[in-house]
PDB file of C-alpha atoms in Angstrom:
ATOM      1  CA  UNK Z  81     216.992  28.963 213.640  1.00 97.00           C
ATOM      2  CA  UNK Z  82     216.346  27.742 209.899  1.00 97.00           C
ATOM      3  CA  UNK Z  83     214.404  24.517 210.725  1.00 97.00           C
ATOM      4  CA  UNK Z  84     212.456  24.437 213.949  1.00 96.00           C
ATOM      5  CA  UNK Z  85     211.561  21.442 215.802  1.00 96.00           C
ATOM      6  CA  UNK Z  86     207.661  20.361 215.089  1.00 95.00           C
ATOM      7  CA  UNK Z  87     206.736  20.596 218.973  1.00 95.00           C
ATOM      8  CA  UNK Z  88     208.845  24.094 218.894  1.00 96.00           C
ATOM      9  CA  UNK Z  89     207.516  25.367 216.066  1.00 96.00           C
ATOM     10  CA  UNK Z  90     208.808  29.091 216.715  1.00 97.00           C
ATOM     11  CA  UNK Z  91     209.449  29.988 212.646  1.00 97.00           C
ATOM     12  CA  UNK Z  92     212.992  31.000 211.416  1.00 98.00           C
ATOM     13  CA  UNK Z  93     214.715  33.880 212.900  1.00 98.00           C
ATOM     14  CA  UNK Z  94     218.338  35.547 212.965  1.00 98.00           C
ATOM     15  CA  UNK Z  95     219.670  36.879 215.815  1.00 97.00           C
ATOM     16  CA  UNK Z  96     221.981  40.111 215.204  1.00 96.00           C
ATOM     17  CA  UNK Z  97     225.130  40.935 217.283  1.00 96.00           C
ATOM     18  CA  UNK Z  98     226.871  44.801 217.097  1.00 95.00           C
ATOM     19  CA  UNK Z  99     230.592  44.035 217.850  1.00 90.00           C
ATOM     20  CA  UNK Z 100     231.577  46.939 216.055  1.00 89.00           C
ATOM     21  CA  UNK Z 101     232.211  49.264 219.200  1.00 90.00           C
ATOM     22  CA  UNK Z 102     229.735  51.678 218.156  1.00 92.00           C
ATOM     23  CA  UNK Z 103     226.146  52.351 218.028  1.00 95.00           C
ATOM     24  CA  UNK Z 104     224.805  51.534 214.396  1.00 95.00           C
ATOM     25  CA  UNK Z 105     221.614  53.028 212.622  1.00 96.00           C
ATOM     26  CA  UNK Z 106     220.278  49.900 210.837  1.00 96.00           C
ATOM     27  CA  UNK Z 107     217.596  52.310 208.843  1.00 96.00           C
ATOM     28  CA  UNK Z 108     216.740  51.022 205.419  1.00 97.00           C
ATOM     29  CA  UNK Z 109     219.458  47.920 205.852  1.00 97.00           C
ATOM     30  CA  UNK Z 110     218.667  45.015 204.354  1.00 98.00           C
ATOM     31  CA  UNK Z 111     218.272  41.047 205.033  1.00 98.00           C
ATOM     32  CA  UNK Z 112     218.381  38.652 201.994  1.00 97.00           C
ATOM     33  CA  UNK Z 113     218.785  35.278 202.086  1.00 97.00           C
ATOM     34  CA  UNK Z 114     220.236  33.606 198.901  1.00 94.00           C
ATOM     35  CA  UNK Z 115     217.136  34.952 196.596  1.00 96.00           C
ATOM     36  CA  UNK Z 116     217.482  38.509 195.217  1.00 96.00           C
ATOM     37  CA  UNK Z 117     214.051  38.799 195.423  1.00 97.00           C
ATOM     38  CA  UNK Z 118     214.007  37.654 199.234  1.00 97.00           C
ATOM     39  CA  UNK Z 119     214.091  40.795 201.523  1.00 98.00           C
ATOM     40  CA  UNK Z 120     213.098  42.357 204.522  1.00 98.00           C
ATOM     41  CA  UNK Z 121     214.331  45.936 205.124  1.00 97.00           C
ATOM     42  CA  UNK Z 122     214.972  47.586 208.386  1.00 97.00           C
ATOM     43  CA  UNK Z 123     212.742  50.026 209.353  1.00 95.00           C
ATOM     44  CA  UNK Z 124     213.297  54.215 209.766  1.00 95.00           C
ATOM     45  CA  UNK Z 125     214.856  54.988 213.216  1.00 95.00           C
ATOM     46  CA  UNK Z 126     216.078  51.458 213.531  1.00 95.00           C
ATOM     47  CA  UNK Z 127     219.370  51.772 216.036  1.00 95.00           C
ATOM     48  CA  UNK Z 128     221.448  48.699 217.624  1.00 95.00           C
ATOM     49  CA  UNK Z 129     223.802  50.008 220.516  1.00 96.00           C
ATOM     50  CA  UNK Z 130     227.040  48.588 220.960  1.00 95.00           C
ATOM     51  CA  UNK Z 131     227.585  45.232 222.143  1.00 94.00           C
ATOM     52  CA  UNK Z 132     223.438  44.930 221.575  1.00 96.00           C
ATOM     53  CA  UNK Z 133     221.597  41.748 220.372  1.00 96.00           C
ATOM     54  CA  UNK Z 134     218.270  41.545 218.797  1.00 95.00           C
ATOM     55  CA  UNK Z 135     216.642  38.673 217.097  1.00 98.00           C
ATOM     56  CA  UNK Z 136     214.723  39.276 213.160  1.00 97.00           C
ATOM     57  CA  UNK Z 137     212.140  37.197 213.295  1.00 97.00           C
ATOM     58  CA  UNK Z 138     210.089  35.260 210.267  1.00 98.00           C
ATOM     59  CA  UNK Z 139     206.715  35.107 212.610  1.00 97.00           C
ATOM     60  CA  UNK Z 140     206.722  37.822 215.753  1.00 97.00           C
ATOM     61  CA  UNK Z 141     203.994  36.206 216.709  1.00 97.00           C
ATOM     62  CA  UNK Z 142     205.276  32.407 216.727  1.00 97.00           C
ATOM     63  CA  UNK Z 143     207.953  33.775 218.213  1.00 97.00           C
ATOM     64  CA  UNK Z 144     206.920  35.409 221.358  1.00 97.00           C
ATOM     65  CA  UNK Z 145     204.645  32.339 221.762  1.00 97.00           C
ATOM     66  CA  UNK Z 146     207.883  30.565 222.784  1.00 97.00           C
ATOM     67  CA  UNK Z 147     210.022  33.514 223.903  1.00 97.00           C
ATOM     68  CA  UNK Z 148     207.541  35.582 225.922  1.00 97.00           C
ATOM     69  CA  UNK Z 149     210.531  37.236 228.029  1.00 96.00           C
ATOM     70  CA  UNK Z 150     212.344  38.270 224.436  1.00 97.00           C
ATOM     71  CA  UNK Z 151     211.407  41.644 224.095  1.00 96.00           C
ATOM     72  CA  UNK Z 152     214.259  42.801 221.915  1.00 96.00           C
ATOM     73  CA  UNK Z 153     213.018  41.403 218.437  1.00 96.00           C
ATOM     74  CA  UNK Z 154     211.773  42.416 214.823  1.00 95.00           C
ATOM     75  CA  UNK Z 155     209.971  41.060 211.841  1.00 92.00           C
ATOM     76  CA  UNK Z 156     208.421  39.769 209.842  1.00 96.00           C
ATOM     77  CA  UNK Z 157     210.459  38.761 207.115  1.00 97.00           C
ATOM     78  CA  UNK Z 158     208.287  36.808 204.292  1.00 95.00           C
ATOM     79  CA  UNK Z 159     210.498  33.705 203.191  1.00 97.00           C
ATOM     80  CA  UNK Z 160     211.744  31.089 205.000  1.00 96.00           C
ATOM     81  CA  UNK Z 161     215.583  30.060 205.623  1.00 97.00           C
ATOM     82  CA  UNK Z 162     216.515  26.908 203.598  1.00 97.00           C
ATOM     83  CA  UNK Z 163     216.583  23.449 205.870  1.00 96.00           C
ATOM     84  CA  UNK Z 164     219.396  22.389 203.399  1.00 95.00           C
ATOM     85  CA  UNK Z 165     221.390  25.424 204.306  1.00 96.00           C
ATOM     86  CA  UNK Z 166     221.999  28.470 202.211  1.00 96.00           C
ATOM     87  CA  UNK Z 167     223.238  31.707 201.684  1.00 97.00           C
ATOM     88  CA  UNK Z 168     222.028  34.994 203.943  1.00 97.00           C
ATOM     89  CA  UNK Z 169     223.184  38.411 203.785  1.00 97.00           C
ATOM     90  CA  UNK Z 170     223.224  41.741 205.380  1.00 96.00           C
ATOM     91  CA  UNK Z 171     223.788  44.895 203.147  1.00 96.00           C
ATOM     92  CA  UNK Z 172     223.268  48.250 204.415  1.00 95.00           C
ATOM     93  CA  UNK Z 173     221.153  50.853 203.567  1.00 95.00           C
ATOM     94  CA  UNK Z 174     223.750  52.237 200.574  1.00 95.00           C
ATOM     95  CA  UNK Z 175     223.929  48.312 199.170  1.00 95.00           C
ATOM     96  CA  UNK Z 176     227.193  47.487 200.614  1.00 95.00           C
ATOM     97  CA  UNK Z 177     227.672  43.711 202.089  1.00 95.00           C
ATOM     98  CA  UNK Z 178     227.678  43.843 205.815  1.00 94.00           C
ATOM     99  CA  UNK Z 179     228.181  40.360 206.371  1.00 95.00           C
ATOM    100  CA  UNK Z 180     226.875  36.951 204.978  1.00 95.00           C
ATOM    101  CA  UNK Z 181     226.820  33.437 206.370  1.00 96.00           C
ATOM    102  CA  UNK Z 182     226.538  30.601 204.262  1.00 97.00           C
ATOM    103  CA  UNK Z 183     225.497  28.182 206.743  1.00 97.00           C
ATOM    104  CA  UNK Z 184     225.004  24.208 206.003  1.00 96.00           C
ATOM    105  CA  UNK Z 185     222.780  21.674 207.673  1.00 96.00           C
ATOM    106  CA  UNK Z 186     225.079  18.657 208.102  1.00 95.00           C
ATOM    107  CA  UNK Z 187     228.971  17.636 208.884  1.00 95.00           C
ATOM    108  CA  UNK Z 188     231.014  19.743 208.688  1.00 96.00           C
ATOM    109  CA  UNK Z 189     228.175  22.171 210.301  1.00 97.00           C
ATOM    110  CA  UNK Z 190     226.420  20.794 213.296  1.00 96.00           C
ATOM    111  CA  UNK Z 191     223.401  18.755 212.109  1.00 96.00           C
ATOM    112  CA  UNK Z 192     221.286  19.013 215.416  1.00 97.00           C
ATOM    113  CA  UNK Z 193     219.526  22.190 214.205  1.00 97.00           C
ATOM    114  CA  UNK Z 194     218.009  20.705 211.150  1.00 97.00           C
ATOM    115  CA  UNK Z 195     214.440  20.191 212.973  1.00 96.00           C
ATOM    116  CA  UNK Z 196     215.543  18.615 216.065  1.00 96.00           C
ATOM    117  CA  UNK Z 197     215.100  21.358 218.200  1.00 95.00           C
ATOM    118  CA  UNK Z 198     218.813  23.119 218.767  1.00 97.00           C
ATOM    119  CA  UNK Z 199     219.820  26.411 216.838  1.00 97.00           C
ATOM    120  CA  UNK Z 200     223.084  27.303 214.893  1.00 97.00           C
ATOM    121  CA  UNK Z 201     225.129  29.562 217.294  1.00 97.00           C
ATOM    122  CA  UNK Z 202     228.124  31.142 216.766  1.00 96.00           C
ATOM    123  CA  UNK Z 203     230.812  30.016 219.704  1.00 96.00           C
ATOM    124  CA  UNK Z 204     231.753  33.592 220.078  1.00 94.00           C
ATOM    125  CA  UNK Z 205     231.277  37.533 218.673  1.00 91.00           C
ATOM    126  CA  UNK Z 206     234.683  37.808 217.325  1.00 89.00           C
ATOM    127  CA  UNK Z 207     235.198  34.704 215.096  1.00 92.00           C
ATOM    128  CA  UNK Z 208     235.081  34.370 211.579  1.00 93.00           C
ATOM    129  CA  UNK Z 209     231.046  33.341 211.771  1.00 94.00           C
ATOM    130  CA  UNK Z 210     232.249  31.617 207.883  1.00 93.00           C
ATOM    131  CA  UNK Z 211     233.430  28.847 209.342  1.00 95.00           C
ATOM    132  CA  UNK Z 212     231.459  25.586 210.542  1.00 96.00           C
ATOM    133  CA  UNK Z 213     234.072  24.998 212.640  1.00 95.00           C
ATOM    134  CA  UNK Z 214     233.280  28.319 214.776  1.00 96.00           C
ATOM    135  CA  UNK Z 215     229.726  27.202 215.494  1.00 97.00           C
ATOM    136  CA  UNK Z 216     227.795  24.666 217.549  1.00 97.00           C
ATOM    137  CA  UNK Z 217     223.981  23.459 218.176  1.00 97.00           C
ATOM    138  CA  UNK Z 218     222.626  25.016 221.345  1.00 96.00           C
ATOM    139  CA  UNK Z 219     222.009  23.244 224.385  1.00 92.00           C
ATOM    140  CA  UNK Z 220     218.338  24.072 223.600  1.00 91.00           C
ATOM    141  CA  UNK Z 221     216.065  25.692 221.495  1.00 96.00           C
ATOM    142  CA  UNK Z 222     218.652  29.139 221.951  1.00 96.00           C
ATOM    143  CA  UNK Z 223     219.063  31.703 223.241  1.00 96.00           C
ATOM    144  CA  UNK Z 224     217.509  34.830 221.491  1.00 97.00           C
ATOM    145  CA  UNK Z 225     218.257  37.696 222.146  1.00 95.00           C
ATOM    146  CA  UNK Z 226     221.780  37.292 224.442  1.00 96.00           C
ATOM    147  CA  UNK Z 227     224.404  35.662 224.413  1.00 94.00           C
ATOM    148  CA  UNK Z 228     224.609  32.090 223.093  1.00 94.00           C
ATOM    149  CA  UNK Z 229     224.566  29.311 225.734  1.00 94.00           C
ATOM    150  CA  UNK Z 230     227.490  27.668 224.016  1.00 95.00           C
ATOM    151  CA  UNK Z 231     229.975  30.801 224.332  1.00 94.00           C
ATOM    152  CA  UNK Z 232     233.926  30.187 224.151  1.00 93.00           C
ATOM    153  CA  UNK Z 233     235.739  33.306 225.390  1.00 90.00           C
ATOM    154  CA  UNK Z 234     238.518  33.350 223.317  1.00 79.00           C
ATOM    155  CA  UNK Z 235     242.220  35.632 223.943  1.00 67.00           C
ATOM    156  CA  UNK Z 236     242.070  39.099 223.340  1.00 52.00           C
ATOM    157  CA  UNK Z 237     244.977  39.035 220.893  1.00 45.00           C
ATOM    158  CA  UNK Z 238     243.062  35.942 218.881  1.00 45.00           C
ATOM    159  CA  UNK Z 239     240.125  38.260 218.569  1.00 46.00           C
ATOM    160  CA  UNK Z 240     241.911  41.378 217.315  1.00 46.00           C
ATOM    161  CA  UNK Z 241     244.338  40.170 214.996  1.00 45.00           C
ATOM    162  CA  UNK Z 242     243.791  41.348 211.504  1.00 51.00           C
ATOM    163  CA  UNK Z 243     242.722  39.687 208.778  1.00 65.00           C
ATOM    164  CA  UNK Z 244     242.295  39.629 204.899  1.00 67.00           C
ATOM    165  CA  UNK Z 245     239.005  38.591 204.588  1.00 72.00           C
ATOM    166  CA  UNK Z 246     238.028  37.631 200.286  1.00 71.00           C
ATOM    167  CA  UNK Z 247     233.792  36.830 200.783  1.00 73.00           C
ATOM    168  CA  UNK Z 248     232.286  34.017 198.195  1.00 71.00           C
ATOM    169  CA  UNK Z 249     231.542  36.304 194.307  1.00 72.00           C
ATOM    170  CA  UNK Z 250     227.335  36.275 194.460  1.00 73.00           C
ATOM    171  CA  UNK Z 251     226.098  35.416 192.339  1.00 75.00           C
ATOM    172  CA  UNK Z 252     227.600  32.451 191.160  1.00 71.00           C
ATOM    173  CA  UNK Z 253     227.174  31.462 188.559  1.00 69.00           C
ATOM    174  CA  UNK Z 254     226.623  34.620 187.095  1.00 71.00           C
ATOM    175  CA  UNK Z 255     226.239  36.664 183.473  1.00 72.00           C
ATOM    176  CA  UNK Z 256     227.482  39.202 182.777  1.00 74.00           C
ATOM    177  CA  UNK Z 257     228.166  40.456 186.634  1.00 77.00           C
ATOM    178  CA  UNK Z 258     229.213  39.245 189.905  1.00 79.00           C
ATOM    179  CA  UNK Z 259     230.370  40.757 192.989  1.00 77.00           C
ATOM    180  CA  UNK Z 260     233.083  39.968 195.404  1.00 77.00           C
ATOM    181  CA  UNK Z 261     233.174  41.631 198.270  1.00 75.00           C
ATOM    182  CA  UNK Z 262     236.373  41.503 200.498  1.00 73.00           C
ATOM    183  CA  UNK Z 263     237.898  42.872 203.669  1.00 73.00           C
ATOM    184  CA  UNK Z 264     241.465  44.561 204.568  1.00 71.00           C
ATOM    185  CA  UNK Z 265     242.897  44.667 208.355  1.00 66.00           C
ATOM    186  CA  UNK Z 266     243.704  48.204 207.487  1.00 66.00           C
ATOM    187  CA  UNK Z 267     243.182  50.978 204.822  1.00 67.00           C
ATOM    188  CA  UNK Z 268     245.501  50.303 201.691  1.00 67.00           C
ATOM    189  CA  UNK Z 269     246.157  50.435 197.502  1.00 70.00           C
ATOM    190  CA  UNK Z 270     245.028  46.626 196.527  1.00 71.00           C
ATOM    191  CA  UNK Z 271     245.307  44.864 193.097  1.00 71.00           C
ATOM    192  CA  UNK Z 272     242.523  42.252 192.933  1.00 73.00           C
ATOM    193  CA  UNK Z 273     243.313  39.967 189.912  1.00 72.00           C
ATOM    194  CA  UNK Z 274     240.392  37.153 188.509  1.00 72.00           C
ATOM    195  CA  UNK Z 275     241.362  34.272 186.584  1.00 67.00           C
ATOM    196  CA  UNK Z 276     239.072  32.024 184.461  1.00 65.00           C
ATOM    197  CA  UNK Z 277     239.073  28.171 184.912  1.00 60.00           C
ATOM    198  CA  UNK Z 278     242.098  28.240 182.152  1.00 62.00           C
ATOM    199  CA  UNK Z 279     244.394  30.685 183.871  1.00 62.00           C
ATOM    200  CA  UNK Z 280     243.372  33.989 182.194  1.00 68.00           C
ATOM    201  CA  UNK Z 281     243.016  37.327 183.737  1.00 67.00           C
ATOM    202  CA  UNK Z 282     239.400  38.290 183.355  1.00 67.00           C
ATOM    203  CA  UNK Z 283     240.111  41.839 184.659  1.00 62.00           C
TER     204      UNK Z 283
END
């Protein structure tokens, strides 16, 4: 929810989903959005079970105003989430890049959430949540805290098949460092060449 509705007014928030078949300590992770200087870190003791939702929150108390039956919630982070779209990430507690989203407010992403009410929500758990494609506006004002009302079960094999996954370098542009995170389907030697806009190797 980056851009709430004015008679909704419930502040940004982020809900969380652990799809990674185990429980996860989220203790002294962090959630940026696309300013270094933007974060809110997880508190000590902080654990998300497996296939567990909760929702981080800009305003707790906004928030329960309009979700009184939420209970399973955090906060508060102090920034707000960009009504033009933007960049947010989640690193944990060692600085390594989680995941990121780098979500837009009009076509090709759904443009209903941009203050009309509706949330960004991601059709299902186990699709690439990079894609505009993958997500739709909410029948509502969402659904924090479980899962989305716009859910598309998807085939088992769909889900599971790997993936390279090669994330967006941040920042960009940058001087005299960037990095780029990226994902293999399984453990393996890799050779990760970067070209300038001339065709040299840079490394």
């Amino acid at each position: 929810n980056y851009n709430s509705a004015d008679n909704f007014n419930v502040g940004d928030w982020v809900e969380i989903y652990n799809n990674s078949g185990l429980d996860v300590d989220l203790s002294g992770w962090k959630f940026l959005d696309s300013d270094d200087s933007h974060i809110f870190e997880f508190p000590q003791n902080f654990f998300l079970a497996d296939a567990e939702y909760f929702v981080l929150c800009q305003d707790t108390l906004a928030f329960q105003t309009f979700f009184p039956d939420v209970t399973n919630f955090t906060g508060n982070f102090d920034f707000g989430l960009s009504s033009s779209g933007e960049l947010i990430r989640l690193y944990d507690h060692t600085g390594v890049l989680i995941d990121s989203v780098e979500y837009g407010s009009s076509v090709p992403w759904p443009p209903e959430p941009n203050g009309n009410g509706p949330t960004l929500a991601l059709l299902n758990p186990g699709m690439d949540n990079t894609l505009p494609e993958n997500w739709a506006a909410s029948a509502a004002y969402g659904t924090p805290g479980e899962i989305n009302d716009v859910y598309v079960p998807i085939e088992d094999d769909i889900v599971s098949a790997p993936q390279l996954q090669l994330a967006q370098n941040f920042p960009n542009p940058f001087n005299p460092s960037t990095n780029i995170s990226f994902s293999l389907p399984k453990s393996g030697k890799v050779n990760l060449s970067v070209y300038n806009i001339r065709g040299l190797s840079l490394i």
